[in-house]
Amino acid sequence: MSLQFEKIRDTNLHYSFHSETKAAKPVVFLNSLGTDFRIWQGVADKLPDVPKLMMDKRGHGLSDMGAISIEGLAQDVAGLMDHLGLTAAIICGVSVGGLIAQSLAALRPDLVAGLVLSNTGAKIGDDATWNQRIDAVEATGLEPMADAVMERWFSAEFHKTKSAQLAGYRNMLTRTTVEGYAQSCRAIRDADLTVSTRAIAVPTICIGGSEDKATPPELVRALSDLIADSKLEIIQGVGHLPCLEVPEIIADHVNDLWRTLNQ
Ligand SMILES: O=C(O)CC1=CCC(=O)O1
């Protein structure tokens, strides 16, 4: 994996693009709140033939900070895809990454051939909960809330059996900057994509986790109900980040859609 950087919309973005061929449609991976694009590595490793773009959204990973809104984050994706000459991709986003994917589909339909919407909704959470989280992170940082976040991210089984991984992903969360995290929470709080998402007409799969306490299965089902002909899969025994708990299942779904759209 090579580290690549590009200034898009006045903000330096960290990304990785790898492609053996110009002929196939690429897959673009968009990460969640408090994570960077390494959360997709286990999925990407299982897709050797697929051209893959992974990127740290602004305020996360090695990307710069800058004003954050869901539409702005979608414009960043569009800017980077334009820079790389990519069109008609499969956009695979988890959680806020799924909101960005839906926003990109509305903003630049030419860039979106299909969607994998993992553990997300057309609207995530409510104002009161996000305001509480923003106040808490700005007052005392991420460390005091990290264990509660891990409860939402991972299943009971993962907590019981994967203590080293749990500690590593906890580090990923707590090393996120307070500004990047808080601004992203504001962007999620302020986004309601219900109207534009109802118009999505590309092949879409919505994926949830039976133990996801951040975007529970009912929210993912409601998202799937909004999108005509979308598929729904609720994976049993996983939490909010199936790309980390069961990367092989996510890779299979991405691969199925990729093969269908490359026929
Ligand atoms: O931290 C959480 O609650 C999980 C989450 C919500 C939106 C997102 O991207 O991650």
Short mmCIF file of N, CA and C in Angstrom, two decimals, residues 98-164:
data_model
loop_
_atom_site.label_atom_id
_atom_site.label_comp_id
_atom_site.label_asym_id
_atom_site.label_seq_id
_atom_site.Cartn_x
_atom_site.Cartn_y
_atom_site.Cartn_z
N GLY A 98 -21.09 6.05 4.68
CA GLY A 98 -22.31 5.74 3.93
C GLY A 98 -23.13 7.00 3.64
N LEU A 99 -23.12 7.94 4.60
CA LEU A 99 -23.80 9.23 4.34
C LEU A 99 -23.09 9.97 3.19
N ILE A 100 -21.75 9.93 3.22
CA ILE A 100 -20.99 10.62 2.16
C ILE A 100 -21.28 9.96 0.81
N ALA A 101 -21.37 8.63 0.81
CA ALA A 101 -21.67 7.90 -0.43
C ALA A 101 -23.04 8.30 -0.99
N GLN A 102 -24.04 8.40 -0.10
CA GLN A 102 -25.39 8.81 -0.56
C GLN A 102 -25.36 10.24 -1.09
N SER A 103 -24.60 11.10 -0.41
CA SER A 103 -24.52 12.49 -0.84
C SER A 103 -23.83 12.60 -2.20
N LEU A 104 -22.78 11.78 -2.40
CA LEU A 104 -22.08 11.78 -3.70
C LEU A 104 -23.02 11.32 -4.82
N ALA A 105 -23.86 10.33 -4.51
CA ALA A 105 -24.80 9.83 -5.53
C ALA A 105 -25.76 10.93 -5.98
N ALA A 106 -26.13 11.81 -5.03
CA ALA A 106 -27.03 12.92 -5.37
C ALA A 106 -26.29 14.03 -6.12
N LEU A 107 -25.08 14.29 -5.67
CA LEU A 107 -24.30 15.43 -6.17
C LEU A 107 -23.66 15.15 -7.53
N ARG A 108 -23.10 13.94 -7.68
CA ARG A 108 -22.36 13.58 -8.89
C ARG A 108 -22.73 12.16 -9.33
N PRO A 109 -23.95 11.99 -9.86
CA PRO A 109 -24.37 10.64 -10.25
C PRO A 109 -23.45 10.00 -11.28
N ASP A 110 -22.72 10.84 -12.04
CA ASP A 110 -21.79 10.28 -13.04
C ASP A 110 -20.66 9.47 -12.40
N LEU A 111 -20.39 9.72 -11.12
CA LEU A 111 -19.28 9.02 -10.44
C LEU A 111 -19.72 7.74 -9.76
N VAL A 112 -21.03 7.48 -9.74
CA VAL A 112 -21.55 6.38 -8.91
C VAL A 112 -22.30 5.36 -9.76
N ALA A 113 -21.69 4.16 -9.89
CA ALA A 113 -22.36 3.08 -10.64
C ALA A 113 -23.11 2.14 -9.71
N GLY A 114 -22.69 2.07 -8.46
CA GLY A 114 -23.33 1.19 -7.50
C GLY A 114 -22.91 1.59 -6.09
N LEU A 115 -23.68 1.12 -5.10
CA LEU A 115 -23.42 1.52 -3.72
C LEU A 115 -23.40 0.32 -2.79
N VAL A 116 -22.42 0.29 -1.89
CA VAL A 116 -22.45 -0.63 -0.75
C VAL A 116 -22.55 0.28 0.48
N LEU A 117 -23.72 0.25 1.12
CA LEU A 117 -23.97 1.15 2.25
C LEU A 117 -23.97 0.31 3.52
N SER A 118 -22.87 0.39 4.24
CA SER A 118 -22.70 -0.47 5.42
C SER A 118 -22.98 0.32 6.69
N ASN A 119 -23.85 -0.21 7.52
CA ASN A 119 -24.08 0.32 8.86
C ASN A 119 -24.28 1.83 8.84
N THR A 120 -25.30 2.23 8.12
CA THR A 120 -25.58 3.65 7.95
C THR A 120 -27.08 3.86 7.79
N GLY A 121 -27.48 5.12 7.67
CA GLY A 121 -28.88 5.45 7.45
C GLY A 121 -28.96 6.67 6.56
N ALA A 122 -30.18 7.10 6.25
CA ALA A 122 -30.33 8.36 5.53
C ALA A 122 -30.15 9.51 6.52
N LYS A 123 -30.40 9.22 7.80
CA LYS A 123 -30.10 10.16 8.89
C LYS A 123 -29.62 9.31 10.07
N ILE A 124 -28.53 9.73 10.70
CA ILE A 124 -27.99 8.95 11.82
C ILE A 124 -28.14 9.74 13.11
N GLY A 125 -28.86 9.21 14.08
CA GLY A 125 -28.96 9.81 15.41
C GLY A 125 -29.82 11.06 15.42
N ASP A 126 -29.88 11.70 16.62
CA ASP A 126 -30.68 12.93 16.73
C ASP A 126 -29.82 14.07 17.30
N ASP A 127 -30.37 15.28 17.23
CA ASP A 127 -29.59 16.46 17.64
C ASP A 127 -29.09 16.34 19.07
N ALA A 128 -29.99 15.90 19.98
CA ALA A 128 -29.62 15.89 21.41
C ALA A 128 -28.43 14.98 21.65
N THR A 129 -28.45 13.79 21.06
CA THR A 129 -27.35 12.84 21.29
C THR A 129 -26.04 13.37 20.70
N TRP A 130 -26.12 13.93 19.49
CA TRP A 130 -24.88 14.46 18.89
C TRP A 130 -24.36 15.66 19.68
N ASN A 131 -25.28 16.54 20.13
CA ASN A 131 -24.83 17.72 20.90
C ASN A 131 -24.13 17.30 22.19
N GLN A 132 -24.69 16.26 22.81
CA GLN A 132 -24.09 15.74 24.05
C GLN A 132 -22.67 15.22 23.76
N ARG A 133 -22.53 14.51 22.63
CA ARG A 133 -21.22 13.95 22.29
C ARG A 133 -20.22 15.07 21.95
N ILE A 134 -20.68 16.08 21.22
CA ILE A 134 -19.80 17.20 20.85
C ILE A 134 -19.33 17.93 22.12
N ASP A 135 -20.28 18.20 23.03
CA ASP A 135 -19.91 18.89 24.29
C ASP A 135 -18.89 18.06 25.05
N ALA A 136 -19.12 16.75 25.13
CA ALA A 136 -18.23 15.87 25.91
C ALA A 136 -16.83 15.85 25.29
N VAL A 137 -16.75 15.67 23.97
CA VAL A 137 -15.41 15.56 23.36
C VAL A 137 -14.66 16.88 23.45
N GLU A 138 -15.41 18.00 23.33
CA GLU A 138 -14.73 19.29 23.41
C GLU A 138 -14.30 19.62 24.84
N ALA A 139 -15.01 19.05 25.82
CA ALA A 139 -14.66 19.32 27.22
C ALA A 139 -13.51 18.43 27.69
N THR A 140 -13.55 17.14 27.35
CA THR A 140 -12.57 16.23 27.98
C THR A 140 -11.84 15.32 26.99
N GLY A 141 -12.07 15.49 25.70
CA GLY A 141 -11.35 14.68 24.72
C GLY A 141 -12.00 13.31 24.50
N LEU A 142 -11.32 12.49 23.72
CA LEU A 142 -11.92 11.20 23.31
C LEU A 142 -11.70 10.08 24.33
N GLU A 143 -10.65 10.20 25.13
CA GLU A 143 -10.31 9.09 26.03
C GLU A 143 -11.47 8.68 26.95
N PRO A 144 -12.13 9.61 27.63
CA PRO A 144 -13.18 9.18 28.56
C PRO A 144 -14.37 8.48 27.89
N MET A 145 -14.59 8.74 26.60
CA MET A 145 -15.75 8.11 25.95
C MET A 145 -15.36 6.87 25.13
N ALA A 146 -14.06 6.55 25.11
CA ALA A 146 -13.60 5.52 24.16
C ALA A 146 -14.20 4.14 24.44
N ASP A 147 -14.34 3.77 25.72
CA ASP A 147 -14.88 2.42 25.99
C ASP A 147 -16.34 2.32 25.53
N ALA A 148 -17.09 3.40 25.72
CA ALA A 148 -18.50 3.39 25.28
C ALA A 148 -18.57 3.28 23.75
N VAL A 149 -17.65 3.95 23.06
CA VAL A 149 -17.64 3.86 21.59
C VAL A 149 -17.31 2.43 21.16
N MET A 150 -16.34 1.81 21.85
CA MET A 150 -15.98 0.42 21.50
C MET A 150 -17.19 -0.52 21.66
N GLU A 151 -18.05 -0.24 22.65
CA GLU A 151 -19.27 -1.06 22.83
C GLU A 151 -20.16 -0.98 21.60
N ARG A 152 -20.19 0.21 20.97
CA ARG A 152 -21.02 0.36 19.77
C ARG A 152 -20.34 -0.25 18.55
N TRP A 153 -19.02 -0.14 18.49
CA TRP A 153 -18.31 -0.59 17.29
C TRP A 153 -18.28 -2.10 17.13
N PHE A 154 -18.15 -2.82 18.28
CA PHE A 154 -17.85 -4.25 18.16
C PHE A 154 -18.83 -5.12 18.94
N SER A 155 -18.99 -6.36 18.46
CA SER A 155 -19.90 -7.33 19.09
C SER A 155 -19.34 -7.81 20.43
N ALA A 156 -20.21 -8.46 21.19
CA ALA A 156 -19.80 -9.04 22.48
C ALA A 156 -18.69 -10.07 22.26
N GLU A 157 -18.81 -10.86 21.20
CA GLU A 157 -17.81 -11.90 20.91
C GLU A 157 -16.44 -11.27 20.60
N PHE A 158 -16.44 -10.21 19.85
CA PHE A 158 -15.18 -9.52 19.52
C PHE A 158 -14.52 -9.01 20.81
N HIS A 159 -15.34 -8.41 21.69
CA HIS A 159 -14.80 -7.92 22.97
C HIS A 159 -14.18 -9.05 23.77
N LYS A 160 -14.84 -10.23 23.69
CA LYS A 160 -14.39 -11.37 24.51
C LYS A 160 -13.10 -11.99 23.96
N THR A 161 -12.96 -12.00 22.64
CA THR A 161 -11.90 -12.83 22.04
C THR A 161 -10.79 -12.05 21.33
N LYS A 162 -10.95 -10.74 21.13
CA LYS A 162 -9.98 -10.01 20.29
C LYS A 162 -9.41 -8.80 21.05
N SER A 163 -8.82 -9.07 22.22
CA SER A 163 -8.43 -7.93 23.07
C SER A 163 -7.34 -7.07 22.43
N ALA A 164 -6.40 -7.69 21.69
CA ALA A 164 -5.32 -6.88 21.08
C ALA A 164 -5.89 -5.97 19.98
#
